[in-house]
Amino acid sequence: MNKTLPRSIYAIVGVLVLLFAGLVYAWTTFSKPLTNIWSQDALTWTSTIVMAFFCLGGFFGGQMQKKGLNVKVNLVASAILMIAGFLISGLLGNMTGSIIIIYLGFGLLGGFGAGLAYNAVLSAVSGWFPDKQGLISGILLMGFGISAFLLGLLYASLVDQMDGKGGIPWYLCFLAIGVGCFIFIMLGALLLKKPGLDFVAPSAKEGKKRKNTTEPFEDVVPSEMLRRPSFWLMFLWAVLTSLAGLAVVFLGTPIATAAVPALNDNASLLAVIVGLISIFNGIGRIIFGGMFDKIGYKATLVIICGMFIISIGIIILAMVTGSQFVLIIAYIATGLSYGGVTPSQSAFVNKFYGARNYGQNHPLMTMNLLVAAFGTKLVQAVQSGLMASGMSNSSAYIVVLAGVAVVCVAAGIIALFIKKPKTPAAVQQS
């Protein structure tokens, strides 16, 4: 489609595509009925494989764009990989009973396909909003972030949990999900495209551009970006804050039941309370994305770390008091905090290194998720070790959470050392 659509349409389509691409992060929900077939330890590795191939898919998508292949090609490839991943997992996984099939289908193909879509949507849609990089990143990533909650909740309500209450067999649900992913990602392939070089944002046309604040500081290729201290400081900030967010998400259910033991007897309420992290993660992406545009990168990064520290303090308070109300406030605050991490990364790359090479630069920043994912394994090991030494559940979680708070303090300090370059565009901006 050659016709140029209103940029708001590109944003809406981008959110829909990422809503379905984000389904690969709903594995905790998808895998629940599968624990009757495979062990929890075996199933957990699927999440790690998904994370690894998601990062690789984003990187490969950037290289495809570098070679001249457009967004349409990336999204068509993503749609094919996503439906193939769910079909293989559902049909062959059910027929063979092999966990390797799940790793291959959901983990490798699904993760890689999601990475392609993620990169294509962000690089295409963000180009239409040079004046609102933080906000558009937040809006797009909200779709990606709430996918696990919204569509995961739908899946959980329909699938046969193998508890004797009936429902749709898991493998048929996987087939339906694969078809849904294919349809909506192909919709993106039909409609999404990057703006031409002559595109000017409406705000710039109307004279609303002030102090050149929408201009990037630099416009550099990946090899030059990797030589910038700002990249590595931001990468480390992202690793630490992603680790903090993933640690709380990973331990969300056991922390909740340790803080409020009565939740063990109310699975529905427990799911809603833990789900607050996902809901407010999506909301936080929009809030902090807009904040990035309004107050700049440094203040935004520091505020996110401060929010994380406060959130963890409230979780510890919930552990100490056993208050369900305090726990709810804690998970809302945690979701908001974690929501600021990904849009800040996206907007940072665009602001510091330019839109021209965003498709190749951003996947390199996204690699921090892979490092952070393995960091959660360390958090799990520490928590298990503390409990094995005789420490109570609650005490072990409090120690782990205190460690996560220290990580957030370190991230906040690192943010203070990120300096913008001394380019003319950067010097003109306050």
Coordinates of N, CA, C and O in Angstrom, one line a residue, residues 6-106:
P6 N -3.0 8.7 8.0 CA -2.7 9.5 9.2 C -1.8 8.8 10.1 O -1.9 7.6 10.3
R7 N -0.9 9.5 10.8 CA 0.1 8.8 11.6 C -0.5 8.1 12.8 O 0.0 7.2 13.4
S8 N -1.7 8.6 13.2 CA -2.4 7.9 14.3 C -2.8 6.5 14.0 O -2.9 5.6 14.8
I9 N -3.1 6.3 12.7 CA -3.5 4.9 12.2 C -2.3 4.0 12.3 O -2.4 2.9 12.7
Y10 N -1.1 4.5 12.0 CA 0.1 3.7 12.1 C 0.3 3.3 13.5 O 0.8 2.2 13.8
A11 N 0.1 4.2 14.4 CA 0.2 3.9 15.9 C -0.7 2.9 16.3 O -0.4 1.9 17.0
I12 N -2.0 3.0 15.9 CA -3.0 2.0 16.3 C -2.7 0.6 15.7 O -2.7 -0.4 16.5
V13 N -2.3 0.5 14.5 CA -1.9 -0.8 13.9 C -0.7 -1.3 14.6 O -0.6 -2.5 14.8
G14 N 0.3 -0.5 14.9 CA 1.5 -0.9 15.6 C 1.2 -1.5 16.9 O 1.7 -2.6 17.3
V15 N 0.2 -0.9 17.7 CA -0.2 -1.5 19.0 C -0.8 -2.8 18.8 O -0.5 -3.8 19.6
L16 N -1.7 -3.0 17.8 CA -2.3 -4.3 17.5 C -1.3 -5.4 17.2 O -1.4 -6.5 17.7
V17 N -0.3 -5.0 16.4 CA 0.7 -6.0 16.0 C 1.5 -6.4 17.2 O 1.7 -7.6 17.5
L18 N 1.9 -5.5 18.0 CA 2.7 -5.8 19.2 C 1.9 -6.5 20.3 O 2.4 -7.3 21.1
L19 N 0.6 -6.3 20.3 CA -0.3 -7.0 21.2 C -0.2 -8.5 21.0 O -0.1 -9.3 22.0
F20 N -0.2 -8.9 19.7 CA -0.1 -10.3 19.4 C 1.3 -10.8 19.4 O 1.6 -12.0 19.9
A21 N 2.3 -10.0 19.0 CA 3.7 -10.4 19.1 C 4.1 -10.6 20.5 O 4.9 -11.5 20.9
G22 N 3.5 -9.9 21.5 CA 3.9 -10.0 22.9 C 3.4 -11.2 23.5 O 3.7 -11.5 24.7
L23 N 2.6 -12.0 22.8 CA 2.0 -13.3 23.4 C 3.1 -14.2 23.8 O 2.9 -15.1 24.7
V24 N 4.3 -14.1 23.2 CA 5.4 -15.1 23.6 C 5.8 -14.9 25.0 O 6.5 -15.7 25.6
Y25 N 5.4 -13.7 25.6 CA 5.8 -13.4 27.0 C 4.7 -13.9 28.0 O 4.8 -13.7 29.2
A26 N 3.7 -14.6 27.5 CA 2.6 -15.1 28.3 C 2.8 -16.6 28.6 O 1.9 -17.3 29.0
W27 N 4.1 -17.0 28.5 CA 4.4 -18.4 28.7 C 4.0 -19.0 30.1 O 3.5 -20.1 30.2
T28 N 4.1 -18.1 31.1 CA 3.7 -18.6 32.4 C 2.2 -19.0 32.4 O 1.9 -20.1 33.0
T29 N 1.4 -18.3 31.7 CA 0.0 -18.6 31.6 C -0.3 -19.8 30.7 O -1.0 -20.7 31.0
F30 N 0.4 -19.7 29.5 CA 0.3 -20.8 28.5 C 0.7 -22.2 29.1 O 0.1 -23.2 28.7
S31 N 1.7 -22.2 29.9 CA 2.3 -23.4 30.4 C 1.6 -24.1 31.5 O 1.9 -25.2 31.9
K32 N 0.7 -23.3 32.2 CA 0.0 -23.9 33.4 C -0.6 -25.3 33.2 O -0.3 -26.2 33.9
P33 N -1.4 -25.5 32.1 CA -2.0 -26.8 32.0 C -1.0 -27.9 31.5 O -1.2 -29.1 31.6
L34 N 0.2 -27.4 31.0 CA 1.2 -28.3 30.5 C 2.0 -28.9 31.6 O 2.8 -29.9 31.3
T35 N 1.9 -28.4 32.8 CA 2.6 -29.0 33.9 C 2.1 -30.4 34.2 O 2.8 -31.2 35.0
N36 N 1.0 -30.8 33.7 CA 0.5 -32.2 33.8 C 1.2 -33.1 32.8 O 1.0 -34.3 32.9
I37 N 1.9 -32.5 31.9 CA 2.6 -33.3 30.8 C 4.1 -33.3 31.0 O 4.8 -34.3 30.9
W38 N 4.7 -32.1 31.3 CA 6.1 -31.9 31.5 C 6.4 -31.3 32.8 O 5.5 -30.6 33.4
S39 N 7.6 -31.4 33.3 CA 8.0 -30.9 34.6 C 8.0 -29.3 34.5 O 8.3 -28.8 33.5
Q40 N 7.9 -28.7 35.7 CA 8.0 -27.2 35.7 C 9.3 -26.7 35.3 O 9.5 -25.7 34.6
D41 N 10.4 -27.5 35.8 CA 11.8 -27.1 35.4 C 12.0 -27.1 33.9 O 12.6 -26.2 33.3
A42 N 11.5 -28.2 33.3 CA 11.6 -28.3 31.8 C 10.9 -27.2 31.1 O 11.4 -26.6 30.1
L43 N 9.7 -26.8 31.6 CA 8.9 -25.8 30.9 C 9.5 -24.4 31.1 O 9.4 -23.5 30.3
T44 N 10.1 -24.2 32.3 CA 10.7 -22.9 32.6 C 11.8 -22.5 31.6 O 11.9 -21.3 31.2
W45 N 12.5 -23.5 31.0 CA 13.5 -23.2 30.0 C 13.0 -22.6 28.8 O 13.7 -21.9 28.0
T46 N 11.7 -22.8 28.5 CA 11.0 -22.2 27.3 C 11.1 -20.7 27.4 O 11.4 -20.0 26.4
S47 N 10.9 -20.1 28.6 CA 11.0 -18.6 28.7 C 12.4 -18.1 28.4 O 12.5 -17.0 27.7
T48 N 13.4 -18.8 28.8 CA 14.8 -18.4 28.5 C 15.1 -18.5 27.1 O 15.7 -17.6 26.5
I49 N 14.6 -19.5 26.4 CA 14.8 -19.7 25.0 C 14.1 -18.6 24.2 O 14.6 -18.0 23.2
V50 N 12.8 -18.3 24.6 CA 12.1 -17.2 24.0 C 12.8 -15.9 24.1 O 12.9 -15.1 23.1
M51 N 13.3 -15.6 25.3 CA 14.0 -14.3 25.5 C 15.3 -14.2 24.5 O 15.5 -13.2 23.9
A52 N 16.0 -15.3 24.5 CA 17.2 -15.3 23.6 C 16.9 -15.1 22.2 O 17.5 -14.3 21.5
F53 N 15.9 -15.8 21.7 CA 15.6 -15.7 20.2 C 14.8 -14.5 19.9 O 14.8 -14.0 18.8
F54 N 14.1 -13.9 20.9 CA 13.5 -12.6 20.7 C 14.6 -11.5 20.4 O 14.5 -10.7 19.5
C55 N 15.6 -11.6 21.2 CA 16.7 -10.6 21.0 C 17.4 -10.8 19.7 O 17.7 -9.9 19.0
L56 N 17.6 -12.1 19.3 CA 18.3 -12.4 18.1 C 17.4 -12.0 16.9 O 17.9 -11.5 15.9
G57 N 16.1 -12.2 17.0 CA 15.1 -11.8 16.0 C 15.1 -10.3 15.8 O 15.1 -9.8 14.6
G58 N 15.2 -9.5 16.8 CA 15.3 -8.1 16.7 C 16.6 -7.7 16.0 O 16.6 -6.8 15.1
F59 N 17.7 -8.3 16.4 CA 19.0 -8.0 15.8 C 18.9 -8.3 14.3 O 19.4 -7.5 13.4
F60 N 18.4 -9.5 14.0 CA 18.4 -10.0 12.6 C 17.5 -9.1 11.7 O 17.8 -8.7 10.6
G61 N 16.4 -8.6 12.3 CA 15.5 -7.7 11.7 C 16.1 -6.4 11.3 O 15.9 -5.9 10.2
G62 N 17.0 -5.9 12.2 CA 17.7 -4.7 11.9 C 18.7 -4.9 10.8 O 18.9 -4.0 9.9
Q63 N 19.3 -6.0 10.7 CA 20.3 -6.3 9.7 C 19.5 -6.4 8.3 O 20.1 -6.0 7.3
M64 N 18.3 -7.0 8.4 CA 17.5 -7.1 7.1 C 17.2 -5.7 6.6 O 17.3 -5.5 5.4
Q65 N 16.9 -4.8 7.5 CA 16.6 -3.4 7.0 C 17.8 -2.8 6.5 O 17.8 -2.0 5.6
K66 N 19.0 -3.1 7.1 CA 20.2 -2.5 6.7 C 20.5 -2.9 5.3 O 21.1 -2.2 4.5
K67 N 20.1 -4.1 4.9 CA 20.4 -4.7 3.6 C 19.4 -4.2 2.6 O 19.4 -4.6 1.4
G68 N 18.4 -3.4 3.0 CA 17.5 -2.8 2.1 C 16.1 -3.4 2.1 O 15.2 -3.0 1.3
L69 N 15.9 -4.5 2.9 CA 14.6 -5.1 3.0 C 13.7 -4.3 3.8 O 14.1 -3.8 4.9
N70 N 12.5 -4.0 3.4 CA 11.6 -3.1 4.1 C 10.9 -3.7 5.2 O 11.0 -4.9 5.5
V71 N 10.1 -2.9 5.9 CA 9.3 -3.4 7.1 C 8.3 -4.5 6.7 O 8.1 -5.4 7.5
K72 N 7.8 -4.4 5.5 CA 6.8 -5.4 5.1 C 7.4 -6.8 5.1 O 6.8 -7.8 5.5
V73 N 8.6 -6.9 4.6 CA 9.3 -8.2 4.5 C 9.5 -8.8 5.9 O 9.2 -10.0 6.2
N74 N 9.9 -7.9 6.9 CA 10.1 -8.4 8.3 C 8.8 -8.9 8.9 O 8.8 -9.9 9.6
L75 N 7.7 -8.1 8.6 CA 6.5 -8.5 9.3 C 5.9 -9.8 8.6 O 5.3 -10.6 9.3
V76 N 6.0 -9.9 7.3 CA 5.5 -11.2 6.7 C 6.3 -12.4 7.3 O 5.7 -13.4 7.6
A77 N 7.6 -12.2 7.4 CA 8.4 -13.3 8.0 C 8.0 -13.6 9.4 O 7.9 -14.7 9.8
S78 N 7.7 -12.5 10.1 CA 7.3 -12.7 11.5 C 6.0 -13.4 11.6 O 5.8 -14.3 12.4
A79 N 5.0 -13.0 10.8 CA 3.7 -13.7 10.8 C 3.8 -15.2 10.5 O 3.2 -16.0 11.1
I80 N 4.7 -15.5 9.5 CA 4.9 -16.9 9.1 C 5.5 -17.7 10.3 O 5.1 -18.8 10.7
L81 N 6.5 -17.1 10.9 CA 7.2 -17.8 12.0 C 6.3 -17.9 13.2 O 6.4 -19.0 13.9
M82 N 5.5 -16.9 13.5 CA 4.6 -17.0 14.7 C 3.6 -18.1 14.5 O 3.3 -18.9 15.4
I83 N 2.9 -18.2 13.3 CA 1.9 -19.2 13.2 C 2.6 -20.6 13.1 O 2.0 -21.6 13.7
A84 N 3.8 -20.7 12.5 CA 4.5 -22.0 12.5 C 4.9 -22.4 13.9 O 4.7 -23.6 14.2
G85 N 5.3 -21.4 14.7 CA 5.7 -21.8 16.1 C 4.6 -22.3 16.9 O 4.7 -23.3 17.6
F86 N 3.4 -21.7 16.8 CA 2.2 -22.2 17.6 C 1.7 -23.5 17.0 O 1.2 -24.3 17.8
L87 N 1.7 -23.6 15.7 CA 1.2 -24.9 15.1 C 2.1 -26.1 15.5 O 1.6 -27.1 15.8
I88 N 3.4 -25.8 15.4 CA 4.4 -26.9 15.7 C 4.2 -27.3 17.2 O 4.2 -28.4 17.6
S89 N 4.2 -26.2 18.1 CA 4.0 -26.5 19.5 C 2.7 -27.2 19.8 O 2.7 -28.2 20.6
G90 N 1.6 -26.8 19.2 CA 0.3 -27.4 19.5 C 0.2 -28.7 18.9 O -0.1 -29.7 19.6
L91 N 0.3 -28.9 17.6 CA 0.1 -30.2 16.9 C 1.2 -31.2 17.2 O 0.9 -32.3 17.8
L92 N 2.4 -30.9 16.9 CA 3.5 -31.8 17.1 C 3.8 -32.1 18.6 O 4.1 -33.2 19.0
G93 N 3.7 -31.0 19.4 CA 3.9 -31.1 20.8 C 2.9 -32.1 21.5 O 3.3 -32.9 22.3
N94 N 1.7 -32.0 21.0 CA 0.6 -32.9 21.6 C 0.8 -34.3 21.1 O 0.6 -35.3 21.8
M95 N 1.2 -34.4 19.8 CA 1.4 -35.8 19.2 C 2.6 -36.5 19.7 O 2.5 -37.7 20.0
T96 N 3.7 -35.8 19.9 CA 4.9 -36.5 20.3 C 5.2 -36.5 21.8 O 5.9 -37.4 22.3
G97 N 4.6 -35.5 22.5 CA 4.9 -35.4 23.9 C 6.3 -35.0 24.2 O 6.8 -35.2 25.3
S98 N 7.0 -34.4 23.2 CA 8.4 -34.0 23.4 C 8.5 -32.5 23.8 O 8.0 -31.7 23.1
I99 N 9.2 -32.2 24.8 CA 9.4 -30.9 25.3 C 10.3 -30.1 24.3 O 10.3 -28.9 24.1
I100 N 11.2 -30.9 23.5 CA 12.0 -30.3 22.5 C 11.2 -29.6 21.4 O 11.6 -28.5 20.9
I101 N 10.0 -30.2 21.1 CA 9.1 -29.5 20.1 C 8.6 -28.2 20.6 O 8.5 -27.2 19.9
I102 N 8.3 -28.1 21.9 CA 7.9 -26.8 22.5 C 9.0 -25.8 22.5 O 8.8 -24.6 22.1
Y103 N 10.3 -26.3 22.8 CA 11.4 -25.4 22.7 C 11.6 -24.8 21.3 O 11.8 -23.6 21.1
L104 N 11.4 -25.7 20.3 CA 11.6 -25.3 18.9 C 10.5 -24.4 18.4 O 10.7 -23.4 17.8
G105 N 9.3 -24.8 18.7 CA 8.1 -24.1 18.2 C 7.9 -22.8 18.9 O 8.0 -21.7 18.3
F106 N 7.6 -22.8 20.2 CA 7.2 -21.6 20.9 C 8.5 -20.8 21.2 O 8.5 -19.6 21.0

